[in-house]
XYZ file of N, CA and C in Angstrom:
513
model
N 0.855 -1.182 0.000
C 0.000 0.000 0.000
C 0.894 1.236 0.000
N 0.620 2.142 -0.861
C 1.367 3.391 -0.923
C 0.353 4.517 -0.812
N 0.414 5.274 0.257
C -0.548 6.360 0.449
C -0.002 7.385 1.424
N -0.577 8.561 1.439
C -0.170 9.602 2.380
C -0.651 9.246 3.782
N 0.227 9.396 4.757
C -0.169 9.232 6.153
C -0.264 10.567 6.868
N 0.464 11.559 6.369
C 0.499 12.862 7.020
C 0.324 13.970 5.995
N -0.151 15.089 6.469
C -0.233 16.296 5.667
C 0.204 17.451 6.560
N 0.467 18.598 5.974
C 0.870 19.769 6.758
C -0.194 20.840 6.599
N -0.682 21.331 7.742
C -1.641 22.435 7.756
C -1.165 23.459 8.776
N -1.036 24.693 8.352
C -0.585 25.770 9.241
C 0.686 25.391 9.999
N 1.646 24.841 9.269
C 2.943 24.457 9.814
C 2.856 23.363 10.874
N 1.786 22.573 10.868
C 1.624 21.467 11.810
C 1.361 20.184 11.034
N 1.949 19.108 11.530
C 1.734 17.793 10.928
C 0.369 17.278 11.373
N -0.413 16.837 10.396
C -1.747 16.294 10.668
C -1.841 14.900 10.054
N -2.441 13.954 10.783
C -2.652 12.632 10.195
C -3.754 12.690 9.137
N -3.599 11.898 8.070
C -4.637 11.831 7.041
C -5.680 10.799 7.460
N -6.699 10.647 6.635
C -7.775 9.720 6.967
C -7.276 8.289 7.118
N -6.185 7.927 6.460
C -5.663 6.564 6.564
C -5.198 6.239 7.983
N -4.722 7.236 8.697
C -4.315 7.016 10.082
C -5.521 6.711 10.965
N -6.685 7.162 10.552
C -7.906 6.888 11.306
C -8.602 5.619 10.824
N -8.280 5.162 9.623
C -8.925 3.973 9.072
C -8.150 2.687 9.349
N -6.860 2.785 9.528
C -6.050 1.605 9.850
C -6.067 1.451 11.369
N -6.652 0.359 11.883
C -6.902 0.219 13.325
C -5.678 0.424 14.213
N -4.516 -0.089 13.811
C -3.315 0.042 14.641
C -2.878 1.496 14.776
N -3.130 2.299 13.756
C -2.763 3.713 13.803
C -3.814 4.511 14.573
N -5.069 4.192 14.336
C -6.172 4.880 15.023
C -6.070 4.682 16.534
N -5.697 3.467 16.930
C -5.559 3.175 18.355
C -4.569 4.134 19.013
N -3.471 4.415 18.355
C -2.473 5.343 18.903
C -3.043 6.755 18.982
N -3.697 7.204 17.917
C -4.265 8.560 17.923
C -5.321 8.713 19.010
N -6.155 7.699 19.193
C -7.205 7.766 20.219
C -6.629 7.677 21.628
N -5.692 6.775 21.824
C -5.172 6.503 23.164
C -4.205 7.578 23.663
N -3.379 8.116 22.765
C -2.323 9.027 23.191
C -2.575 10.475 22.799
N -3.628 10.729 22.073
C -4.057 12.061 21.646
C -2.895 12.930 21.166
N -2.433 13.864 21.978
C -1.428 14.845 21.553
C -0.115 14.187 21.117
N 0.280 13.114 21.765
C 1.540 12.436 21.418
C 1.370 11.433 20.281
N 0.124 11.178 19.898
C -0.153 10.176 18.874
C 0.540 10.441 17.554
N 0.531 11.693 17.112
C 1.180 12.023 15.835
C 2.686 11.781 15.934
N 3.301 12.167 17.056
C 4.733 11.908 17.235
C 5.022 10.409 17.215
N 4.155 9.629 17.835
C 4.358 8.183 17.877
C 4.232 7.572 16.482
N 3.254 8.031 15.715
C 3.106 7.528 14.345
C 4.253 8.001 13.454
N 4.729 9.214 13.690
C 5.870 9.723 12.930
C 7.103 8.876 13.223
N 7.314 8.565 14.496
C 8.418 7.683 14.888
C 8.297 6.342 14.160
N 7.095 5.754 14.195
C 6.869 4.458 13.544
C 7.125 4.551 12.040
N 6.655 5.638 11.434
C 6.865 5.831 9.994
C 8.354 5.890 9.670
N 9.098 6.725 10.391
C 10.524 6.861 10.108
C 11.282 5.568 10.410
N 10.796 4.795 11.364
C 11.445 3.517 11.654
C 11.168 2.501 10.547
N 9.945 2.480 10.024
C 9.526 1.432 9.090
C 9.762 1.758 7.623
N 9.715 3.025 7.250
C 9.778 3.394 5.831
C 11.178 3.160 5.256
N 11.289 2.337 4.211
C 12.599 2.027 3.646
C 13.049 2.964 2.525
N 12.230 3.949 2.155
C 12.530 4.775 0.989
C 13.307 6.033 1.368
N 14.545 6.142 0.844
C 15.380 7.309 1.141
C 14.774 8.598 0.613
N 13.962 8.509 -0.411
C 13.387 9.719 -1.005
C 12.405 10.417 -0.066
N 11.847 9.697 0.902
C 10.910 10.321 1.844
C 11.283 10.071 3.302
N 12.366 9.334 3.556
C 12.774 9.043 4.923
C 14.272 9.300 5.089
N 14.640 10.386 5.772
C 16.060 10.693 5.953
C 16.788 9.693 6.851
N 16.050 8.837 7.565
C 16.658 7.839 8.441
C 16.819 6.477 7.758
N 16.417 6.348 6.520
C 16.378 5.047 5.839
C 17.752 4.407 5.666
N 18.814 5.187 5.597
C 20.150 4.626 5.372
C 20.776 3.998 6.614
N 20.239 4.290 7.790
C 20.819 3.763 9.022
C 20.357 2.330 9.257
N 21.216 1.521 9.903
C 20.759 0.187 10.278
C 19.740 0.335 11.413
N 19.047 -0.742 11.744
C 17.947 -0.662 12.710
C 18.369 -0.069 14.053
N 19.521 -0.485 14.575
C 19.969 0.019 15.879
C 20.275 1.512 15.842
N 21.017 1.942 14.816
C 21.341 3.372 14.686
C 20.073 4.205 14.488
N 19.181 3.699 13.640
C 17.935 4.416 13.364
C 17.130 4.570 14.655
N 17.030 3.492 15.417
C 16.277 3.554 16.672
C 16.879 4.573 17.631
N 18.201 4.576 17.771
C 18.863 5.535 18.667
C 18.612 6.979 18.234
N 18.758 7.253 16.965
C 18.541 8.617 16.460
C 17.083 9.044 16.619
N 16.168 8.125 16.342
C 14.746 8.461 16.471
C 14.357 8.674 17.930
N 14.931 7.882 18.838
C 14.639 8.077 20.263
C 15.073 9.465 20.711
N 16.214 9.929 20.213
C 16.688 11.268 20.569
C 15.797 12.347 19.972
N 15.363 12.143 18.739
C 14.561 13.158 18.048
C 13.120 13.219 18.530
N 12.540 12.051 18.821
C 11.109 12.016 19.121
C 10.782 11.712 20.569
N 11.769 11.374 21.383
C 11.571 11.054 22.787
C 10.387 10.088 22.941
N 10.407 9.037 22.156
C 9.385 7.999 22.200
C 10.068 6.725 22.673
N 9.398 5.988 23.527
C 9.959 4.722 23.979
C 9.582 3.642 22.972
N 10.573 3.126 22.238
C 10.277 2.188 21.168
C 9.747 0.844 21.651
N 9.856 0.559 22.945
C 9.319 -0.705 23.437
C 7.840 -0.598 23.797
N 7.229 0.552 23.542
C 5.793 0.712 23.745
C 5.076 -0.262 22.804
N 4.213 -1.148 23.331
C 3.571 -2.152 22.474
C 2.733 -1.550 21.344
N 2.134 -0.396 21.565
C 1.343 0.240 20.512
C 2.236 0.737 19.376
N 3.396 1.279 19.727
C 4.348 1.744 18.714
C 4.914 0.547 17.949
N 5.242 -0.524 18.667
C 5.762 -1.724 18.005
C 4.749 -2.298 17.022
N 3.482 -2.305 17.414
C 2.426 -2.797 16.526
C 2.288 -1.898 15.293
N 2.373 -0.592 15.493
C 2.300 0.348 14.362
C 3.486 0.143 13.416
N 4.666 -0.081 13.969
C 5.849 -0.325 13.140
C 5.657 -1.591 12.312
N 5.206 -2.656 12.943
C 4.991 -3.912 12.212
C 3.927 -3.752 11.132
N 2.877 -2.999 11.435
C 1.830 -2.756 10.440
C 2.391 -1.969 9.265
N 3.157 -0.915 9.554
C 3.745 -0.120 8.469
C 4.702 -0.959 7.637
N 5.529 -1.775 8.292
C 6.447 -2.631 7.544
C 5.677 -3.566 6.623
N 4.560 -4.101 7.100
C 3.784 -5.031 6.274
C 3.191 -4.336 5.052
N 2.951 -3.034 5.144
C 2.416 -2.297 4.006
C 3.448 -2.147 2.883
N 4.727 -2.291 3.226
C 5.806 -2.207 2.236
C 6.227 -3.581 1.724
N 5.610 -4.626 2.223
C 6.072 -5.990 2.021
C 5.841 -6.492 0.600
N 6.835 -6.299 -0.255
C 6.821 -6.854 -1.605
C 8.061 -7.732 -1.736
N 8.099 -8.543 -2.745
C 9.267 -9.397 -2.964
C 10.527 -8.553 -3.144
N 10.412 -7.487 -3.917
C 11.567 -6.602 -4.130
C 12.018 -5.975 -2.819
N 11.053 -5.562 -1.991
C 11.391 -4.912 -0.727
C 12.050 -5.906 0.230
N 11.567 -7.144 0.278
C 12.187 -8.157 1.139
C 13.637 -8.392 0.718
N 13.855 -8.511 -0.587
C 15.202 -8.736 -1.111
C 16.099 -7.533 -0.825
N 15.556 -6.344 -1.003
C 16.288 -5.110 -0.724
C 16.700 -5.050 0.748
N 15.763 -5.313 1.666
C 16.058 -5.254 3.101
C 17.088 -6.302 3.509
N 16.984 -7.504 2.936
C 17.951 -8.550 3.238
C 19.350 -8.111 2.799
N 19.445 -7.547 1.608
C 20.741 -7.095 1.106
C 21.273 -5.896 1.876
N 20.385 -4.996 2.298
C 20.831 -3.853 3.097
C 21.421 -4.339 4.416
N 20.758 -5.301 5.061
C 21.265 -5.838 6.321
C 22.620 -6.507 6.102
N 22.734 -7.298 5.045
C 24.014 -7.955 4.752
C 25.123 -6.936 4.511
N 24.821 -5.887 3.784
C 25.815 -4.850 3.513
C 26.241 -4.159 4.807
N 25.274 -3.848 5.681
C 25.610 -3.241 6.973
C 26.464 -4.194 7.816
N 26.141 -5.490 7.804
C 26.922 -6.467 8.571
C 28.367 -6.523 8.082
N 28.547 -6.512 6.770
C 29.905 -6.530 6.205
C 30.664 -5.271 6.612
N 30.012 -4.123 6.506
C 30.678 -2.866 6.876
C 31.000 -2.842 8.367
N 30.088 -3.368 9.208
C 30.358 -3.445 10.644
C 31.563 -4.345 10.925
N 31.636 -5.468 10.235
C 32.773 -6.372 10.415
C 34.079 -5.673 10.058
N 34.099 -5.025 8.901
C 35.324 -4.340 8.474
C 35.701 -3.214 9.431
N 34.700 -2.565 9.995
C 34.962 -1.452 10.906
C 35.446 -1.925 12.270
N 34.950 -3.064 12.743
C 35.233 -3.477 14.117
C 36.324 -4.534 14.250
N 36.629 -5.256 13.190
C 37.652 -6.297 13.318
C 39.042 -5.657 13.332
N 39.895 -6.241 14.123
C 41.268 -5.760 14.251
C 42.106 -6.421 13.163
N 42.863 -5.617 12.466
C 43.718 -6.149 11.401
C 44.902 -6.868 12.030
N 45.106 -8.107 11.578
C 46.278 -8.851 12.028
C 46.949 -9.462 10.803
N 48.257 -9.442 10.804
C 49.034 -9.937 9.663
C 49.717 -11.230 10.070
N 50.359 -11.850 9.155
C 51.089 -13.074 9.454
C 50.319 -14.307 9.026
N 50.854 -15.453 9.417
C 50.285 -16.730 9.004
C 48.846 -16.914 9.491
N 48.559 -16.536 10.700
C 47.221 -16.688 11.282
C 46.399 -15.397 11.202
N 46.893 -14.399 10.502
C 46.235 -13.093 10.442
C 45.022 -13.059 9.519
N 44.310 -11.950 9.591
C 43.080 -11.785 8.797
C 43.236 -10.736 7.694
N 44.446 -10.267 7.467
C 44.655 -9.190 6.503
C 44.175 -9.580 5.103
N 44.553 -10.759 4.644
C 44.133 -11.190 3.303
C 42.614 -11.314 3.212
N 41.993 -11.828 4.249
C 40.526 -11.960 4.278
C 39.861 -10.587 4.228
N 40.368 -9.648 4.994
C 39.809 -8.291 4.994
C 39.971 -7.626 3.630
N 41.122 -7.800 3.003
C 41.338 -7.226 1.674
C 40.378 -7.840 0.654
N 40.170 -9.151 0.745
C 39.241 -9.830 -0.165
C 37.818 -9.310 0.038
N 37.405 -9.154 1.295
C 36.060 -8.649 1.602
C 35.915 -7.209 1.125
N 36.914 -6.378 1.382
C 36.854 -4.972 0.962
C 36.758 -4.860 -0.555
N 37.476 -5.730 -1.265
C 37.433 -5.714 -2.727
C 36.034 -6.080 -3.230
N 35.438 -7.090 -2.627
C 34.091 -7.509 -3.032
C 33.033 -6.502 -2.586
N 33.327 -5.772 -1.534
C 32.358 -4.819 -0.979
C 31.981 -3.746 -2.004
N 32.933 -3.309 -2.790
C 32.644 -2.288 -3.808
C 31.648 -2.826 -4.830
N 31.821 -4.079 -5.235
C 30.893 -4.706 -6.181
C 29.512 -4.875 -5.539
N 29.488 -5.329 -4.302
C 28.218 -5.510 -3.590
C 27.496 -4.181 -3.462
N 28.235 -3.111 -3.146
C 27.629 -1.781 -2.993
C 27.027 -1.307 -4.309
N 27.721 -1.520 -5.418
C 27.199 -1.111 -6.729
C 25.920 -1.876 -7.060
N 25.915 -3.184 -6.781
C 24.710 -3.985 -7.018
C 23.572 -3.523 -6.114
N 23.910 -3.192 -4.866
C 22.906 -2.707 -3.925
C 22.312 -1.384 -4.405
N 23.149 -0.489 -4.921
C 22.653 0.792 -5.439
C 21.671 0.583 -6.587
N 21.963 -0.375 -7.461
C 21.030 -0.696 -8.552
C 19.716 -1.237 -8.002
N 19.810 -2.114 -7.010
C 18.610 -2.666 -6.387
C 17.788 -1.561 -5.735
N 18.474 -0.621 -5.088
C 17.782 0.492 -4.445
C 17.029 1.333 -5.472
N 17.641 1.564 -6.623
C 16.961 2.305 -7.695
C 15.718 1.557 -8.163
N 15.814 0.238 -8.269
C 14.656 -0.561 -8.681
C 13.523 -0.486 -7.665
N 13.874 -0.524 -6.387
C 12.854 -0.445 -5.337
C 12.191 0.928 -5.349
N 12.985 1.986 -5.504
C 12.416 3.336 -5.581
C 11.531 3.478 -6.821
N 11.947 2.860 -7.925
C 11.128 2.899 -9.146
C 9.813 2.154 -8.926
N 9.883 1.041 -8.197
C 8.660 0.303 -7.872
C 7.717 1.178 -7.052
N 8.279 1.904 -6.098
C 7.472 2.822 -5.296
C 6.836 3.871 -6.203
N 7.613 4.405 -7.147
C 7.098 5.409 -8.074
C 5.976 4.874 -8.931
N 6.105 3.636 -9.399
C 5.049 3.026 -10.205
C 3.780 2.858 -9.391
N 3.941 2.498 -8.122
C 2.775 2.325 -7.264
C 2.090 3.665 -7.016
N 2.886 4.745 -6.995
C 2.344 6.079 -6.743
C 1.708 6.683 -7.986
N 2.042 6.147 -9.156
C 1.628 6.777 -10.406
C 0.131 6.692 -10.665
N -0.566 5.838 -9.957
C -1.998 5.723 -10.178
C -2.688 7.044 -9.907
N -3.596 7.406 -10.755
C -4.385 8.618 -10.536
C -3.670 9.895 -10.919
N -2.462 9.812 -11.470
C -1.708 10.988 -11.906
C -1.547 12.026 -10.801
N -1.443 11.590 -9.551
C -1.318 12.568 -8.479
C 0.140 12.744 -8.085
N 0.414 13.832 -7.369
C 1.765 14.136 -6.924
C 2.107 13.299 -5.699
N 3.377 13.011 -5.535
C 3.841 12.316 -4.346
C 3.742 13.272 -3.168
N 3.149 12.819 -2.070
C 2.956 13.654 -0.890
C 3.987 13.376 0.181
N 3.838 14.061 1.292
C 4.736 13.889 2.427
C 4.294 12.689 3.243
N 5.226 11.957 3.796
C 4.919 10.858 4.689
C 4.079 9.783 4.040
N 4.557 9.257 2.941
C 3.783 8.257 2.221
C 4.264 6.865 2.547
N 3.348 5.935 2.455
C 3.691 4.514 2.556
C 3.743 3.947 1.175
């Protein structure tokens, strides 16, 4: 599902009708009232994989969660927020998106390994292994960039219905 979740009126973020029609989102708006929009915004930024509408999309899950906690002062272990995140993720669930997310996680894992492993040389060292991984990493990154373009294009095709403009905070 690709649709607007938020709109801006008088410099304020407002939920669209979809936030009131999807039960997991409506529950947050009803239960938390004033904080509901912040909670849904947190969930959106956590779940949305598209860099074109989510500035947090490039971070791995842990980094994204830490940055969002600082920005939105929302406790991510809140069961209502977790349910909203899972619901939003399911709205993006396509074969291309699953493959994209799997590859993004793998790429982050490789980069984390290269960043955190200590270089050791010699017969029992890991220098040759690290060089081999770093060499392949450039190829993996290029393939990942192509995959990312395909996923964004898929999002664009889904948005093209009705000849309307892409809005803010879309799924």
